[in-house]
Structures are given as structure tokens and as C-alpha cells.
Tab-separated table of C-alpha atoms in Angstrom:
chain	number	residue	atom	x	y	z
A	1	GLN	CA	5.757	-46.339	-21.731
A	2	VAL	CA	8.203	-47.889	-18.675
A	3	GLN	CA	8.117	-46.080	-15.715
A	4	LEU	CA	10.182	-46.385	-12.618
A	5	GLN	CA	9.283	-46.366	-8.809
A	6	GLU	CA	11.343	-45.695	-5.698
A	7	SER	CA	9.789	-47.392	-2.710
A	8	GLY	CA	11.448	-47.036	1.621
A	9	PRO	CA	11.795	-45.495	4.214
A	10	GLY	CA	13.309	-41.532	4.091
A	11	LEU	CA	14.498	-41.642	7.419
A	12	VAL	CA	17.979	-44.894	8.281
A	13	LYS	CA	20.073	-44.951	11.145
A	14	PRO	CA	23.657	-44.272	11.676
A	15	SER	CA	25.677	-46.848	11.027
A	16	GLY	CA	22.144	-48.958	9.334
A	17	THR	CA	20.861	-50.382	5.818
A	18	LEU	CA	19.467	-48.871	3.962
A	19	SER	CA	16.809	-50.185	1.996
A	20	LEU	CA	15.280	-48.779	-1.924
A	21	THR	CA	13.161	-50.979	-4.107
A	22	CYS	CA	12.337	-49.851	-7.889
A	23	ALA	CA	9.311	-51.166	-9.315
A	24	VAL	CA	8.616	-51.800	-12.507
A	25	SER	CA	5.676	-50.853	-14.375
A	26	GLY	CA	4.399	-50.677	-18.162
A	27	GLY	CA	6.614	-53.052	-19.542
A	28	SER	CA	8.744	-56.202	-17.983
A	29	ILE	CA	11.924	-55.943	-15.881
A	30	SER	CA	13.543	-58.119	-18.318
A	31	SER	CA	13.496	-55.852	-22.061
A	32	SER	CA	15.850	-53.652	-20.418
A	33	ASN	CA	20.028	-55.541	-20.267
A	34	TRP	CA	20.559	-53.097	-17.627
A	35	TRP	CA	19.080	-51.394	-14.433
A	36	SER	CA	20.536	-49.028	-12.113
A	37	TRP	CA	20.570	-46.676	-8.717
A	38	VAL	CA	22.284	-43.243	-8.899
A	39	ARG	CA	22.429	-40.770	-6.490
A	40	GLN	CA	22.181	-37.071	-5.875
A	41	PRO	CA	23.178	-35.543	-2.168
A	42	PRO	CA	21.451	-32.301	-1.438
A	43	GLY	CA	22.613	-29.440	-3.767
A	44	LYS	CA	25.636	-32.266	-5.466
A	45	GLY	CA	25.927	-33.707	-8.536
A	46	LEU	CA	25.041	-37.386	-9.966
A	47	GLU	CA	26.540	-40.326	-8.643
A	48	TRP	CA	26.313	-43.702	-10.227
A	49	ILE	CA	26.220	-46.354	-7.370
A	50	GLY	CA	25.942	-49.555	-9.642
A	51	GLU	CA	23.841	-51.893	-11.975
A	52	ILE	CA	22.049	-55.224	-12.066
A	53	TYR	CA	21.755	-58.104	-15.385
A	54	HIS	CA	17.956	-58.623	-16.005
A	55	SER	CA	19.859	-62.220	-15.529
A	56	GLY	CA	20.986	-61.313	-12.005
A	57	SER	CA	24.964	-59.992	-12.905
A	58	THR	CA	25.833	-56.826	-11.137
A	59	ASN	CA	28.772	-53.840	-11.601
A	60	TYR	CA	29.618	-51.705	-9.044
A	61	ASN	CA	31.125	-48.684	-7.916
A	62	PRO	CA	34.637	-49.261	-6.248
A	63	SER	CA	33.813	-46.152	-4.155
A	64	LEU	CA	31.005	-48.305	-2.221
A	65	LYS	CA	31.278	-51.240	-3.530
A	66	SER	CA	32.619	-52.559	-0.168
A	67	ARG	CA	28.353	-51.681	0.901
A	68	VAL	CA	26.278	-51.908	-1.480
A	69	THR	CA	24.382	-55.397	-3.171
A	70	ILE	CA	21.476	-54.382	-5.696
A	71	SER	CA	19.697	-57.539	-6.596
A	72	VAL	CA	16.093	-58.693	-9.462
A	73	ASP	CA	13.414	-60.177	-8.209
A	74	LYS	CA	11.558	-60.838	-11.778
A	75	SER	CA	8.457	-62.229	-10.806
A	76	LYS	CA	7.435	-58.116	-8.232
A	77	ASN	CA	8.929	-57.059	-12.241
A	78	GLN	CA	11.747	-54.860	-9.794
A	79	PHE	CA	14.860	-54.096	-7.931
A	80	SER	CA	16.243	-53.200	-5.280
A	81	LEU	CA	19.548	-51.577	-3.004
A	82	LYS	CA	20.671	-52.406	0.380
A	83	LEU	CA	23.530	-49.889	1.816
A	84	SER	CA	24.593	-51.233	4.684
A	85	SER	CA	26.829	-48.640	6.661
A	86	VAL	CA	25.142	-45.275	6.426
A	87	THR	CA	26.210	-42.364	7.222
A	88	ALA	CA	25.363	-38.580	7.827
A	89	ALA	CA	27.612	-38.677	3.695
A	90	ASP	CA	24.993	-41.156	2.174
A	91	THR	CA	22.056	-38.443	2.773
A	92	ALA	CA	20.875	-38.335	-0.816
A	93	VAL	CA	18.400	-38.509	-2.920
A	94	TYR	CA	18.501	-41.890	-4.634
A	95	TYR	CA	17.273	-42.614	-8.243
A	96	CYS	CA	16.837	-46.193	-10.085
A	97	ALA	CA	17.134	-45.785	-13.595
A	98	GLY	CA	16.716	-48.219	-17.094
A	99	THR	CA	19.648	-48.395	-19.426
A	100	TYR	CA	18.301	-46.509	-23.417
A	101	TYR	CA	19.175	-48.096	-26.569
A	102	ASP	CA	19.301	-47.020	-30.285
A	103	ILE	CA	16.133	-47.988	-31.875
A	104	LEU	CA	18.245	-48.070	-35.275
A	105	THR	CA	21.346	-50.318	-33.931
A	106	GLY	CA	20.551	-51.661	-30.442
A	107	TYR	CA	23.274	-50.132	-29.020
A	108	GLU	CA	23.394	-48.402	-25.421
A	109	ALA	CA	22.156	-44.603	-24.935
A	110	GLY	CA	22.571	-43.597	-21.531
A	111	PHE	CA	19.595	-44.014	-18.352
A	112	ASP	CA	16.221	-43.129	-19.599
A	113	PRO	CA	13.613	-43.714	-18.173
A	114	TRP	CA	14.037	-42.495	-14.451
A	115	GLY	CA	12.210	-42.476	-11.661
A	116	GLN	CA	10.869	-39.619	-9.652
A	117	GLY	CA	13.836	-40.320	-7.137
A	118	THR	CA	13.734	-40.727	-2.547
A	119	LEU	CA	15.310	-38.430	0.111
A	120	VAL	CA	16.702	-40.919	2.096
A	121	THR	CA	18.692	-38.768	5.360
A	122	VAL	CA	20.513	-40.868	7.255
A	123	SER	CA	19.812	-39.049	10.183
A	124	SER	CA	19.576	-40.190	14.637
B	1	GLU	CA	37.983	-44.431	-13.853
B	2	ILE	CA	36.854	-42.108	-16.561
B	3	VAL	CA	36.610	-38.645	-14.655
B	4	LEU	CA	34.554	-36.157	-16.366
B	5	THR	CA	35.400	-31.500	-16.600
B	6	GLN	CA	32.688	-29.800	-17.152
B	7	SER	CA	33.241	-26.042	-17.810
B	8	PRO	CA	32.192	-23.565	-17.193
B	9	GLY	CA	30.328	-24.536	-14.013
B	10	THR	CA	28.087	-21.370	-14.746
B	11	LEU	CA	26.432	-20.329	-17.731
B	12	SER	CA	24.639	-17.074	-17.498
B	13	LEU	CA	22.642	-15.800	-20.719
B	14	SER	CA	19.403	-14.621	-21.832
B	15	PRO	CA	16.406	-16.276	-23.895
B	16	GLY	CA	17.289	-16.618	-27.746
B	17	GLU	CA	21.398	-16.449	-26.491
B	18	ARG	CA	23.337	-19.331	-28.237
B	19	ALA	CA	24.662	-21.847	-24.800
B	20	THR	CA	28.174	-24.092	-24.799
B	21	LEU	CA	29.159	-26.039	-22.593
B	22	SER	CA	32.377	-28.570	-22.182
B	23	CYS	CA	32.461	-31.768	-20.829
B	24	ARG	CA	35.978	-33.293	-20.800
B	25	ALA	CA	37.655	-36.774	-20.434
B	26	SER	CA	40.566	-37.594	-18.927
B	27	GLN	CA	41.138	-41.214	-20.657
B	28	SER	CA	39.304	-41.288	-24.027
B	29	VAL	CA	35.344	-42.350	-24.272
B	30	SER	CA	34.655	-45.937	-25.810
B	31	SER	CA	32.853	-45.019	-28.956
B	32	SER	CA	31.467	-42.058	-27.966
B	33	TYR	CA	29.308	-42.940	-25.140
B	34	LEU	CA	29.455	-40.458	-24.124
B	35	ALA	CA	25.682	-38.906	-22.555
B	36	TRP	CA	23.549	-35.685	-21.962
B	37	TYR	CA	21.260	-34.725	-19.505
B	38	GLN	CA	19.429	-31.683	-18.496
B	39	GLN	CA	17.759	-31.322	-14.705
B	40	LYS	CA	15.788	-29.088	-13.231
B	41	PRO	CA	15.259	-28.687	-9.358
B	42	GLY	CA	13.312	-31.183	-7.698
B	43	GLN	CA	13.730	-33.460	-10.440
B	44	ALA	CA	15.067	-36.529	-11.865
B	45	PRO	CA	17.885	-36.064	-14.947
B	46	ARG	CA	15.612	-36.692	-18.923
B	47	LEU	CA	18.369	-37.738	-21.521
B	48	LEU	CA	18.781	-34.955	-23.765
B	49	ILE	CA	21.774	-36.650	-26.153
B	50	TYR	CA	23.282	-40.298	-26.617
B	51	GLY	CA	26.371	-41.374	-28.317
B	52	ALA	CA	27.592	-37.829	-28.068
B	53	SER	CA	25.673	-36.347	-30.711
B	54	SER	CA	22.658	-38.653	-31.061
B	55	ARG	CA	19.107	-36.626	-30.040
B	56	ALA	CA	16.869	-38.912	-27.167
B	57	THR	CA	13.327	-39.108	-28.222
B	58	GLY	CA	11.489	-35.581	-28.351
B	59	ILE	CA	14.672	-33.990	-27.263
B	60	PRO	CA	14.237	-30.716	-29.757
B	61	ASP	CA	15.900	-30.367	-32.459
B	62	ARG	CA	18.100	-27.150	-30.556
B	63	PHE	CA	20.025	-29.074	-28.308
B	64	SER	CA	23.279	-30.735	-30.277
B	65	GLY	CA	25.858	-32.572	-29.520
B	66	SER	CA	29.212	-33.478	-30.696
B	67	GLY	CA	32.952	-34.278	-29.809
B	68	SER	CA	35.026	-37.439	-29.867
B	69	GLY	CA	38.139	-38.528	-27.685
B	70	THR	CA	37.751	-37.222	-24.777
B	71	ASP	CA	36.187	-33.225	-25.503
B	72	PHE	CA	32.622	-32.948	-25.753
B	73	THR	CA	30.344	-30.175	-26.535
B	74	LEU	CA	26.270	-30.004	-25.183
B	75	THR	CA	24.881	-26.867	-27.973
B	76	ILE	CA	21.817	-25.390	-27.412
B	77	SER	CA	21.324	-22.900	-30.440
B	78	ARG	CA	18.817	-20.944	-28.767
B	79	LEU	CA	17.941	-20.980	-25.128
B	80	GLU	CA	14.497	-20.751	-23.666
B	81	PRO	CA	12.606	-19.769	-21.257
B	82	GLU	CA	12.777	-23.879	-19.718
B	83	ASP	CA	16.397	-24.706	-20.915
B	84	PHE	CA	17.966	-23.118	-17.433
B	85	ALA	CA	19.215	-26.064	-16.132
B	86	VAL	CA	22.084	-27.920	-14.665
B	87	TYR	CA	23.776	-30.118	-17.622
B	88	TYR	CA	25.373	-33.298	-16.604
B	89	CYS	CA	27.838	-34.987	-19.097
B	90	GLN	CA	27.952	-39.105	-18.431
B	91	GLN	CA	30.245	-41.972	-20.230
B	92	TYR	CA	28.517	-45.117	-19.874
B	93	GLY	CA	30.949	-46.722	-22.279
B	94	SER	CA	32.978	-48.078	-19.279
B	95	SER	CA	32.743	-49.250	-15.437
B	96	PRO	CA	32.545	-47.270	-13.045
B	97	ARG	CA	29.919	-45.331	-15.689
B	98	THR	CA	30.873	-41.915	-14.343
B	99	PHE	CA	29.523	-37.598	-14.931
B	100	GLY	CA	30.455	-34.478	-14.919
B	101	PRO	CA	30.278	-32.338	-11.722
B	102	GLY	CA	27.837	-30.188	-14.251
B	103	THR	CA	27.015	-26.721	-15.302
B	104	LYS	CA	24.907	-24.074	-14.554
B	105	VAL	CA	22.709	-22.206	-17.228
B	106	ASP	CA	21.033	-19.664	-15.775
B	107	ILE	CA	19.107	-16.550	-16.654
B	108	LYS	CA	21.277	-13.435	-17.321
């Protein structure tokens, strides 16, 4: 089954750029139409950051759109997140997730699988 | 953007009791594209229910979902010790995908 693994620096300086990669194993990145990034500040709820289609099309959360870039590298079977001009408010656990599809209908059915998450702290 | 509201914020129950969690959307959720997730401390969310009422693979039948339009419910028929966690609803029918603030189910 498909598994996801986030990687990247755990500490980013204010005003810098957060960069994370999600490696897809156990299947092809082209097997799921959409791949997402979700974040969760410590002790708080989940926030969808954006998504990328395996062809490269993207959708972003308007609240972050000006600072976010999501890209895909099919040759490496991975997708990436860049978040610029970070502040302490961007400190969070960042998850990557794939789209789950209903076996019978083929319709989108939420997010599954998820990576284990990686904590990124913004601090000088 | 569709805003999701969950109630109650915290639900204190005993093992074996029934849990009823509510999720209300600020506008109709397209094609009942409403999911429920369970999250335990230090873990990623786990997909329980999609399409408002369909259980994801491997999810026990004590979990059930219902509702349409703007009002949705997650029911856990008899709480097991491993069910005490935070539950989030999510709409994935329109962009941006949005999550509710969560309901914590803790042990009474």
C-alpha cells in the first residue's frame, strides 16, 4: 500500500522559506490524482495548505496562496512544499496526504494515506 | 470558503456509551463530500468516514456517519478505550478544503 514520508529542516528562521518534501512509496505518484499538504500548529486544529495534481496543476488555500508553492517530481515519486516569508505563526506539524478514492464509484473520498508528519519550528 | 463548526467542543463519556458528534457547514457541502477523521496524540489523522456515511477500509462498524446539506453527524455506538481521541470533520467538495475545529472525546 502507498506510504508517505515527509522530510526537511525542522528549524527555519523568521522571514526564511520552509521547504519540505513528501516521498511516495509503495505506489506511483500518478496513482492518485491529488496530493495535499496539511498543517497543524501545536495544540490546534488542521489547516489545508494546498494540493497538486500529478500533472502539476495546483490549488492553494487563499489564506496562504501568496506564500505557497507546491511542486511534483514524478521521476523521484515525490512532491514538495515551499512556504516563504515564514513567521512564528507558521510553526506547526506539516503533513502530506494523498486522496482516497471510493473503490466502487471512483469518487474522491477524503485524505488517505497520511505521512507521519514533521514538526517545523520557526525561530531565530 | 465553507466554514465547518463542530459541537460539542469536548464530550466526556465512559467506555460502552454512545457518542454523537455534530458538524455543521456554513453552506451546503457538495455531493455530501464530508469526511470524518480520528486523531490521537502524536499521530496523523485517520480517515473514518467519507461521503458523509461510508466507512473507510478497515473501520469498525461501531462508527457511522449521517447527514447531508449542512448538517452531519458521526456516531460511535459503543465507545471502546481506543476511541478516546479528537475527531475532525472535513469538506472536500470545494476548494479550499476545510476542516472543523474538532471534538475531543475524553474519558469521564
